[in-house]
XYZ file of C-alpha atoms in Angstrom:
681
model
C 122.864 168.620 60.566
C 123.690 165.115 59.075
C 126.332 165.756 56.593
C 128.958 164.462 58.490
C 127.371 161.048 58.710
C 128.765 158.344 56.546
C 125.684 156.277 54.500
C 125.725 153.637 57.159
C 125.359 155.829 59.854
C 122.766 158.196 58.069
C 120.356 155.559 56.810
C 120.366 154.476 61.032
C 119.463 157.919 61.905
C 117.053 158.559 59.483
C 115.185 154.950 60.359
C 111.832 155.814 60.918
C 109.311 154.506 63.643
C 109.761 151.331 63.429
C 111.842 148.859 66.020
C 115.337 149.211 64.917
C 118.599 147.322 66.309
C 121.616 149.731 65.281
C 124.788 147.340 65.079
C 127.648 149.294 66.132
C 131.285 147.450 65.679
C 134.175 149.107 67.527
C 135.044 152.244 66.334
C 132.221 152.527 64.143
C 130.496 155.691 65.713
C 127.514 154.118 67.847
C 127.974 157.735 69.943
C 127.308 159.774 66.806
C 125.383 157.949 65.592
C 123.047 157.733 68.337
C 123.436 161.573 68.919
C 122.311 162.384 65.265
C 119.447 159.795 65.402
C 118.351 162.034 68.651
C 119.110 165.257 67.182
C 117.245 163.972 63.874
C 113.454 163.216 65.627
C 113.723 166.466 67.803
C 114.107 168.194 64.114
C 111.361 165.699 62.486
C 108.612 167.268 65.393
C 109.544 164.883 68.406
C 108.544 166.176 71.130
C 112.106 166.133 73.647
C 110.263 165.480 76.435
C 108.742 162.716 75.220
C 111.967 160.673 74.765
C 113.372 158.351 76.744
C 117.489 158.127 76.154
C 118.547 155.253 78.260
C 122.525 154.694 79.191
C 124.663 152.978 81.466
C 126.529 156.395 82.725
C 125.019 158.771 84.074
C 128.319 160.510 82.241
C 127.470 159.070 79.037
C 123.922 160.347 78.962
C 124.711 164.238 79.858
C 127.640 164.122 76.938
C 124.877 162.757 74.728
C 122.327 165.072 75.475
C 125.138 168.035 75.446
C 126.059 166.933 71.549
C 122.106 166.640 71.006
C 121.434 169.934 71.522
C 124.889 171.656 70.266
C 123.901 170.293 66.919
C 120.524 171.313 67.078
C 121.425 175.056 68.236
C 124.391 174.713 65.099
C 121.172 173.903 62.829
C 119.256 177.068 64.254
C 116.194 174.643 65.159
C 114.222 176.652 68.675
C 113.472 173.193 69.861
C 117.565 172.894 70.789
C 118.023 176.329 71.452
C 115.517 176.304 74.262
C 117.967 173.563 75.813
C 116.988 170.053 74.652
C 119.416 168.311 77.207
C 116.852 169.557 80.123
C 113.587 168.069 78.548
C 114.996 164.896 76.893
C 114.752 161.936 79.412
C 118.506 161.174 79.715
C 119.857 159.045 82.500
C 120.375 155.212 83.692
C 118.662 152.577 83.720
C 118.508 153.011 87.611
C 118.475 156.495 87.709
C 115.161 157.154 85.503
C 113.531 154.089 87.838
C 113.931 156.094 90.633
C 112.459 159.208 89.060
C 109.534 157.162 88.035
C 108.931 155.294 90.894
C 108.833 158.578 92.703
C 105.638 159.664 90.000
C 103.820 156.142 89.896
C 104.858 154.942 93.604
C 100.870 154.858 94.777
C 100.243 152.717 91.377
C 101.510 149.936 92.648
C 100.836 151.127 96.859
C 104.144 152.320 97.444
C 104.665 155.247 99.196
C 106.801 158.173 97.016
C 109.202 159.116 100.011
C 110.597 155.446 100.006
C 114.553 155.663 100.701
C 117.279 153.439 98.540
C 119.706 151.915 100.496
C 123.618 151.842 98.447
C 125.713 148.987 98.426
C 126.751 149.110 102.006
C 123.577 149.694 103.644
C 121.951 146.486 101.976
C 124.507 144.384 103.007
C 123.813 145.112 106.806
C 120.214 144.900 106.353
C 121.081 141.540 104.567
C 123.537 140.934 107.235
C 120.713 142.063 110.065
C 118.296 139.387 108.652
C 121.136 136.563 108.585
C 121.518 137.164 112.284
C 117.846 137.355 113.154
C 117.692 134.235 111.569
C 120.827 132.193 113.339
C 122.408 131.646 110.438
C 125.898 130.368 110.293
C 126.022 129.768 114.104
C 126.128 126.049 113.188
C 128.905 123.962 112.852
C 129.275 124.529 109.373
C 130.513 127.818 107.101
C 127.844 129.805 105.886
C 128.305 132.477 102.874
C 128.519 136.527 104.539
C 126.611 138.878 103.951
C 128.585 140.418 100.505
C 128.316 136.865 98.894
C 124.666 136.949 100.034
C 123.900 140.087 98.357
C 125.916 139.458 94.875
C 123.653 135.933 94.950
C 120.541 137.552 95.793
C 121.249 140.254 93.116
C 121.723 137.793 90.746
C 119.192 135.960 90.347
C 116.857 139.227 90.612
C 119.046 140.506 87.665
C 119.048 137.528 85.028
C 115.317 136.403 86.100
C 116.927 133.351 87.670
C 116.031 130.476 90.346
C 118.355 130.253 93.688
C 119.408 126.930 92.397
C 120.167 127.549 88.930
C 122.229 130.502 89.968
C 124.007 128.294 92.438
C 124.907 125.663 90.216
C 126.227 128.251 87.902
C 127.695 131.145 89.666
C 128.235 129.574 93.251
C 129.052 126.389 93.652
C 130.826 126.784 96.512
C 127.203 128.244 98.085
C 125.050 125.126 97.123
C 125.247 123.672 100.687
C 123.950 126.699 101.994
C 120.570 126.599 99.525
C 118.229 126.410 101.916
C 119.166 128.729 104.316
C 119.813 131.577 101.415
C 116.414 131.196 100.821
C 114.889 132.142 103.895
C 117.331 134.606 104.046
C 115.739 136.152 100.932
C 112.920 135.972 102.347
C 113.307 137.684 105.282
C 115.270 140.438 103.277
C 112.765 141.181 101.430
C 110.052 141.193 104.011
C 112.504 143.590 105.744
C 112.136 145.930 102.773
C 108.770 146.026 102.299
C 108.600 146.804 106.014
C 110.487 149.523 106.152
C 109.766 150.809 102.401
C 113.584 150.471 101.149
C 114.674 149.758 98.225
C 117.899 148.014 96.914
C 119.672 149.044 93.889
C 118.400 145.382 92.789
C 114.430 146.612 93.446
C 114.218 149.924 91.557
C 114.681 147.755 88.572
C 111.952 145.040 89.608
C 109.795 147.940 90.809
C 109.675 149.717 87.375
C 109.125 146.197 85.620
C 106.626 145.744 88.141
C 105.297 148.930 87.566
C 104.838 148.720 83.742
C 103.101 145.635 83.926
C 100.227 146.943 86.249
C 97.187 147.194 84.356
C 96.607 150.863 85.515
C 100.176 152.052 86.508
C 101.666 150.251 83.127
C 99.611 152.694 80.394
C 100.345 156.277 82.606
C 104.474 155.220 82.407
C 104.239 154.299 78.542
C 102.380 157.366 77.268
C 104.931 159.339 78.580
C 107.336 158.149 76.039
C 107.152 158.184 71.510
C 111.004 156.882 71.356
C 113.362 155.125 73.762
C 116.714 154.888 72.965
C 119.005 152.363 74.585
C 122.711 152.755 74.481
C 124.858 149.513 75.050
C 122.051 147.258 74.689
C 124.385 144.443 74.746
C 125.400 144.995 78.216
C 121.366 144.664 79.466
C 120.296 142.237 81.746
C 117.274 140.323 81.499
C 115.565 142.422 83.615
C 116.658 145.628 81.607
C 115.004 143.930 78.381
C 111.834 143.114 79.768
C 111.844 147.073 80.558
C 112.408 147.967 77.552
C 109.852 145.618 76.109
C 107.196 146.722 78.444
C 107.583 150.274 77.727
C 106.817 149.888 73.653
C 105.366 146.672 73.439
C 104.933 146.905 69.575
C 108.085 148.173 69.593
C 107.141 151.589 68.194
C 109.988 154.258 68.416
C 112.402 151.603 69.891
C 116.194 151.860 68.911
C 118.633 150.023 70.486
C 122.605 150.362 69.413
C 125.320 147.911 70.687
C 127.649 145.419 69.681
C 127.010 141.548 70.424
C 131.099 141.407 70.152
C 131.591 143.470 73.056
C 129.395 141.896 75.289
C 131.440 140.615 78.559
C 129.423 141.357 81.368
C 127.964 138.230 82.097
C 129.388 137.874 85.504
C 126.970 141.110 86.424
C 123.872 138.947 84.662
C 124.241 140.514 81.452
C 123.203 138.240 78.759
C 124.497 138.848 74.804
C 120.648 136.868 73.994
C 119.067 140.676 74.285
C 120.783 141.685 71.330
C 121.379 138.209 69.647
C 117.473 138.000 69.918
C 116.041 141.356 69.190
C 113.904 140.447 65.994
C 112.438 137.724 67.888
C 111.676 140.572 71.051
C 110.346 142.866 68.588
C 109.075 141.203 64.947
C 109.860 143.036 62.433
C 112.643 145.401 63.443
C 115.578 146.667 60.910
C 118.881 146.294 61.585
C 121.049 148.313 60.674
C 125.208 147.821 60.887
C 128.054 150.495 61.153
C 131.380 148.466 59.520
C 133.491 151.131 58.766
C 135.807 151.855 61.408
C 137.684 155.465 62.591
C 139.945 153.774 65.043
C 142.314 151.664 64.245
C 144.517 151.139 61.239
C 144.137 148.259 58.334
C 146.053 145.836 60.094
C 145.361 145.733 63.458
C 141.271 145.369 61.607
C 142.138 142.670 59.868
C 143.861 140.806 63.095
C 140.556 141.933 64.855
C 138.145 140.677 62.735
C 140.029 137.570 61.813
C 139.780 137.222 66.103
C 135.875 137.749 66.701
C 135.468 135.311 63.393
C 135.970 132.615 65.085
C 133.477 133.047 67.560
C 130.524 130.151 67.591
C 128.203 132.456 67.708
C 127.411 136.223 66.398
C 126.247 139.250 64.312
C 127.535 138.979 60.978
C 129.987 141.775 59.827
C 133.432 142.914 58.296
C 134.579 145.461 60.013
C 136.716 147.804 57.502
C 139.252 151.414 57.542
C 140.850 153.506 55.273
C 143.575 154.249 57.675
C 146.467 153.529 56.490
C 149.941 153.147 58.306
C 150.870 151.445 61.802
C 152.918 148.417 61.909
C 151.489 145.409 61.727
C 150.142 143.138 64.920
C 152.925 141.398 67.268
C 152.729 138.263 69.152
C 155.379 138.333 71.592
C 156.561 135.153 72.997
C 158.883 135.760 76.298
C 160.841 133.068 78.582
C 158.990 134.382 81.807
C 157.048 137.093 83.498
C 160.397 138.853 84.121
C 160.821 139.207 80.933
C 157.858 140.175 79.462
C 158.370 143.229 82.492
C 161.557 143.795 80.883
C 160.394 143.886 77.308
C 156.563 145.732 77.574
C 159.257 148.292 79.159
C 161.653 148.880 76.692
C 158.935 149.097 73.974
C 156.704 151.468 75.740
C 160.132 153.869 76.690
C 160.574 153.000 73.226
C 157.591 154.257 71.559
C 157.778 157.549 74.254
C 161.316 158.179 72.569
C 159.391 157.874 69.164
C 156.555 160.734 70.473
C 154.113 158.571 71.399
C 153.441 160.380 75.127
C 152.785 157.740 78.101
C 149.312 158.437 78.547
C 148.747 157.215 74.359
C 149.986 153.767 75.751
C 148.037 151.161 77.647
C 149.080 148.272 79.493
C 145.684 145.836 79.342
C 145.050 142.573 81.629
C 142.646 140.138 82.541
C 143.386 140.198 86.140
C 144.382 142.375 88.388
C 147.103 140.682 89.661
C 149.066 140.893 86.032
C 149.987 143.789 86.688
C 151.682 143.492 89.770
C 155.498 142.464 89.179
C 155.330 145.448 85.768
C 153.813 148.109 88.418
C 156.534 147.571 90.490
C 159.061 148.023 87.479
C 157.680 150.439 86.764
C 157.579 152.419 90.202
C 161.691 151.430 90.191
C 162.007 152.801 86.679
C 160.198 155.929 87.531
C 157.871 155.829 85.079
C 154.175 157.269 85.995
C 151.128 155.472 85.789
C 147.477 155.643 86.094
C 145.523 152.277 87.150
C 142.190 151.576 85.943
C 140.086 148.488 86.715
C 139.321 149.097 90.580
C 142.023 149.204 93.103
C 145.701 148.777 92.770
C 146.126 144.741 93.693
C 147.504 145.817 96.912
C 144.161 148.052 97.936
C 142.379 144.534 97.153
C 140.953 144.223 100.559
C 142.458 140.457 101.104
C 146.020 141.900 99.988
C 145.631 144.376 102.596
C 144.821 142.160 105.212
C 148.293 139.961 104.298
C 149.933 143.095 104.258
C 148.701 144.583 107.621
C 150.006 141.224 109.160
C 153.572 141.902 107.563
C 153.511 145.433 109.215
C 152.418 144.873 112.684
C 155.202 142.481 112.507
C 157.453 144.986 111.703
C 156.452 148.235 113.733
C 154.328 147.154 116.351
C 152.932 150.724 117.422
C 150.906 150.612 113.589
C 147.351 150.854 114.961
C 145.634 150.499 111.532
C 147.356 147.785 110.535
C 146.376 146.012 114.061
C 143.439 146.932 114.357
C 142.683 146.084 110.309
C 144.190 142.286 111.582
C 143.013 141.822 115.379
C 139.220 142.857 113.070
C 139.732 139.559 111.265
C 139.027 137.168 114.528
C 135.588 136.220 114.761
C 134.668 137.570 118.091
C 137.032 140.195 118.344
C 135.582 143.563 117.560
C 136.717 147.536 117.991
C 136.473 147.299 121.631
C 138.664 143.997 122.392
C 141.445 145.305 119.769
C 142.040 148.452 121.084
C 142.789 146.839 124.977
C 144.922 144.556 122.633
C 147.149 146.784 120.809
C 147.271 148.800 124.054
C 149.008 145.914 125.976
C 151.215 145.523 123.093
C 151.926 148.980 123.144
C 152.416 148.229 127.250
C 154.649 145.141 126.674
C 156.873 147.630 124.519
C 155.906 145.670 121.293
C 156.774 141.915 122.567
C 154.225 139.523 120.926
C 154.957 136.965 123.694
C 152.311 139.892 125.598
C 149.130 138.328 123.829
C 150.010 135.233 125.308
C 147.595 135.376 128.162
C 145.733 137.904 127.212
C 141.707 137.130 127.882
C 139.931 136.883 124.715
C 135.949 136.477 124.002
C 134.979 133.485 123.948
C 133.843 133.156 120.454
C 137.550 134.427 119.161
C 139.433 131.096 121.441
C 139.474 129.097 118.739
C 141.468 130.744 116.142
C 143.467 133.692 118.489
C 146.454 130.868 119.459
C 147.218 130.737 115.622
C 147.494 134.344 115.595
C 149.718 134.755 118.665
C 152.138 131.757 117.467
C 151.950 133.467 114.003
C 153.173 136.989 115.538
C 155.900 134.949 117.495
C 157.046 133.470 114.655
C 157.540 136.768 112.482
C 158.901 138.124 115.265
C 161.437 135.868 115.584
C 161.919 135.275 111.618
C 163.776 139.253 111.821
C 163.531 141.467 108.658
C 165.116 138.784 106.030
C 163.284 135.907 104.454
C 160.195 137.483 103.536
C 158.983 134.112 101.156
C 158.597 132.024 104.402
C 156.992 134.780 106.542
C 154.249 135.612 103.758
C 153.758 131.696 103.500
C 153.068 131.794 107.489
C 150.590 134.500 107.487
C 148.492 132.763 104.485
C 148.530 129.535 106.177
C 147.080 131.519 109.242
C 145.419 134.053 106.988
C 143.328 131.919 104.677
C 140.665 129.793 106.839
C 140.239 133.718 108.440
C 140.027 134.740 104.531
C 137.363 132.039 103.531
C 135.024 133.075 106.142
C 134.692 136.103 105.329
C 134.763 136.706 101.571
C 133.923 135.010 97.860
C 135.542 134.764 95.261
C 137.402 132.430 97.431
C 140.110 130.682 95.165
C 140.958 133.733 93.134
C 141.754 135.692 96.638
C 143.516 132.968 97.527
C 146.456 132.532 94.388
C 146.811 136.428 94.993
C 147.903 135.365 98.050
C 149.974 133.023 96.341
C 151.303 135.667 93.775
C 152.147 138.131 96.822
C 154.472 135.008 98.626
C 156.268 134.335 94.940
C 157.019 138.210 94.838
C 158.299 138.351 97.970
C 161.244 136.535 96.855
C 162.739 139.315 95.136
C 162.882 141.349 98.259
C 166.206 141.323 100.538
C 164.180 142.204 103.572
C 160.663 142.865 104.712
C 161.192 146.729 105.284
C 161.923 146.778 101.395
C 159.106 144.456 100.520
C 156.645 146.577 102.121
C 157.754 149.664 100.900
C 157.847 148.838 97.079
C 154.485 147.448 98.318
C 153.238 150.827 99.281
C 152.368 152.888 96.294
C 149.787 155.907 96.115
C 146.403 155.352 97.268
C 143.295 155.348 94.607
C 141.561 158.102 93.872
C 138.585 155.968 93.489
C 137.361 153.002 93.808
C 135.894 151.672 90.470
C 137.393 152.991 88.140
C 140.395 155.643 88.458
C 142.912 154.839 90.728
C 145.397 158.002 91.546
C 148.886 158.119 90.157
C 151.735 157.308 91.802
C 153.936 159.990 90.763
C 152.530 163.682 89.791
C 153.965 163.696 86.240
C 152.493 165.329 83.522
C 152.890 162.169 81.523
C 151.691 158.291 82.877
C 151.036 155.419 81.612
C 147.536 153.848 81.331
C 147.350 150.193 83.252
C 143.945 148.461 82.871
C 141.653 145.589 83.130
C 140.425 144.615 79.854
C 136.374 145.132 81.399
C 137.538 148.837 82.619
C 139.499 149.739 78.857
C 135.905 149.021 77.118
C 135.152 152.179 75.721
C 138.595 154.019 75.731
C 141.406 153.550 72.799
C 144.816 154.721 73.000
C 147.872 154.759 70.245
C 149.971 151.828 71.651
C 147.958 149.011 73.003
C 149.909 145.819 74.781
C 147.673 142.702 75.986
C 150.135 140.796 77.833
C 149.696 137.271 79.900
C 147.695 136.050 76.968
C 148.166 132.210 78.186
C 145.657 130.039 78.030
C 144.713 129.847 81.505
C 144.929 133.343 81.913
C 143.102 134.397 78.581
C 140.795 132.795 79.269
C 140.642 132.615 82.863
C 140.958 129.357 84.584
C 137.953 130.737 86.070
C 135.611 131.100 83.147
C 135.898 128.013 81.656
C 133.420 126.285 82.861
C 130.930 126.640 80.081
C 131.202 127.702 76.195
C 129.363 130.351 76.873
C 132.039 131.601 79.620
C 134.256 130.450 76.763
C 133.098 132.942 73.713
C 132.619 135.634 76.330
C 136.340 135.659 77.145
C 136.756 135.669 73.407
C 134.625 138.678 73.097
C 136.598 139.941 75.722
C 140.348 139.223 74.156
C 138.403 141.410 70.988
C 137.549 143.952 73.087
C 141.300 144.755 74.459
C 142.876 144.329 70.964
C 140.609 146.838 69.384
C 141.642 149.696 71.727
C 144.232 150.117 69.577
C 144.689 153.120 66.804
C 148.501 152.614 65.159
C 150.269 149.542 67.458
C 148.934 146.556 68.715
C 151.490 144.209 70.650
C 149.897 140.585 72.643
C 152.756 138.706 74.636
C 152.737 136.050 76.857
C 155.255 134.228 78.825
C 156.337 130.726 78.089
C 156.892 129.678 81.578
C 155.011 130.544 85.221
C 157.138 129.961 88.266
C 156.021 128.933 91.724
C 158.822 131.248 92.734
C 160.818 133.673 90.586
C 163.759 131.517 88.870
C 166.512 133.133 90.349
C 164.968 131.762 93.589
C 163.468 128.498 92.213
C 163.410 126.865 89.327
C 159.988 124.835 89.609
C 157.925 125.909 86.790
C 155.296 124.788 84.217
C 155.094 125.583 80.729
C 152.145 127.805 79.576
C 150.025 127.771 75.837
C 149.427 130.482 74.400
C 146.177 131.187 74.633
C 143.564 129.495 72.212
C 142.305 132.493 70.752
C 144.892 132.782 69.069
C 144.463 130.494 66.075
C 146.737 129.851 62.886
C 144.001 131.960 60.997
C 144.462 134.989 64.106
C 148.561 134.648 63.878
C 148.500 135.050 60.175
C 148.165 138.772 60.849
C 150.418 138.861 63.554
C 154.646 139.419 63.577
C 155.924 137.016 65.621
C 159.022 137.746 67.920
C 160.913 135.815 70.592
C 162.072 137.774 73.473
C 165.281 138.022 75.273
C 168.857 139.769 75.043
C 170.141 140.112 71.725
C 173.793 138.594 70.963
C 176.885 140.794 71.767
C 178.022 142.754 68.780
C 181.777 142.550 68.363
C 184.446 143.003 65.967
C 186.403 139.444 66.497
C 185.607 138.048 63.507
C 184.242 134.522 63.059
C 183.738 132.729 66.539
C 184.948 129.051 66.878
C 181.432 127.056 66.738
C 181.515 124.250 69.421
C 181.246 120.917 67.465
C 180.070 116.954 69.024
C 183.881 116.117 68.034
C 185.232 119.210 69.673
C 183.187 118.491 72.566
C 184.525 114.791 72.734
C 187.893 115.692 72.313
C 187.865 117.891 74.887
C 187.732 114.941 77.346
C 190.596 112.875 75.829
C 192.796 113.990 78.183
C 191.569 111.706 80.876
C 192.375 108.636 79.298
C 194.765 109.371 76.999
C 198.239 109.573 76.853
C 199.783 112.683 76.154
C 201.587 112.570 72.962
C 205.328 112.708 73.242
C 207.454 115.823 72.302
């Protein structure tokens, strides 16, 4: 059963009952080791029903348990034949929490028929509480329900007081601290009255159950072994749960890689894996260092990259995989040149036999792929996009585009309802009436000038009416000016409606810059319309039905994936690391780990690129620009492992013979005729 493991993996799989931390470097066979450890425990006589396997996705748990069952069946172990995957307690933290709370609810005074709120339900309940307290009715801005829920969730998962969370993660909400405290009290009271739990409550109540003198022992006696995957992604609450499940550490196995801890924005903390021995005294640490994914050159480069981390588990990955070229650092003139260079390399690798779906372009922020997406569409190169909605499917982008769509086609009811719904005080009924008025006027937006709107809408409504009059008068051309006009009106509405305001406003600036390429409004809108995503959190649908497709992904969403060829783009400081994540040393270190995760996705070839110039508008329209510096993570020690190239057109080839070089003397001679008399014949 264990013959496929290397010595490091084997030692970890056969560890005894004491607390164990398996530090699994990128591509070192973490999942195989964990699967074999579960199978080994069962093979040694452990009751599968007393094993708890905690993961971060339901799919990961199901796949691991399927592989455990296959291993046991292959060895002829009767324990596997009966269906180990059914009897082992396996699932996500939240799923296991719900299951245990159903069983032990009465131990903590709950009814077992409690209901669980999804994200939308929780936001709505938060909004009810917000409205009941009259928050947001005064003269100052108060965060909307989604932001309020984000703040609440960070407090619960990080186990940090409200003031600290606001200072570190939501500084723009500090003026609302007193109101938020009242709101969260009202929100929690409402959940208690209704016997409902939100997503965060599942973990909170599980920890509470484990801490209960009566309920805790009943839960603990169910399990002899607790195994946790991706331990670097756990938050303070989850780490407490693991400790309370096995207080002395007996039977605890945690697997993870501190170098891949990249979810601090979800309240995960790398301290859980760095401080494992303090939490579980006497713990053993087994480190997996043999990389099965990448070539020698890539492993050497990524080792150098993570070696500069301020604090880490010491490990030097190695591999026996030869071949492949050195990683390449490409310096490009600007974003357009980077996009052209990328497409050329992608097609070149495809012609050499590397399918598009074995290639991936990774980036830090969604808007970094916008120019590339449009160029891929123009070149008829199909692609899948990971990491949430496509840029143009994000709410604030769709809002802005809806203004342009309605100006282009006043009969577009969906765009109209979306635009009008942004105006405070205008609900679906009023919006429908306004669109009916517009239709009766044949699409003449001047019909809205005398329209009656509810009192709360009267402040913002005149600006909206003037905007559409401007857009109608502008006609189809001068698209950047139209986008700018929309931004000036939509900006204040965005600030009232969404969190992460500054990041969203920068996205809108990107759209205005991109609009400079368009010859008409209709062309611009047509280019922005991509096929809608299949999912809103993971995989977005392909823009073309094709048997092959390029992968585009944020760095966060690429974690756990691997590709033959990887392109990491926009490796300029301010993008990698993101200027939104440089407020502290801890944030910068997480950005370094994120860059490491991106680079370690490559099996055969790694390209990193960055533009030298970032233009306020595309360079063909205006030359106002700033120079970018390459990422601070690409130090001299790291660059020693890269081949550095300058992109751009090659000099023309020809057989005209040696070209006459221009010299300072020839330049000066070219103007002598301006003051010298011509020589006499």
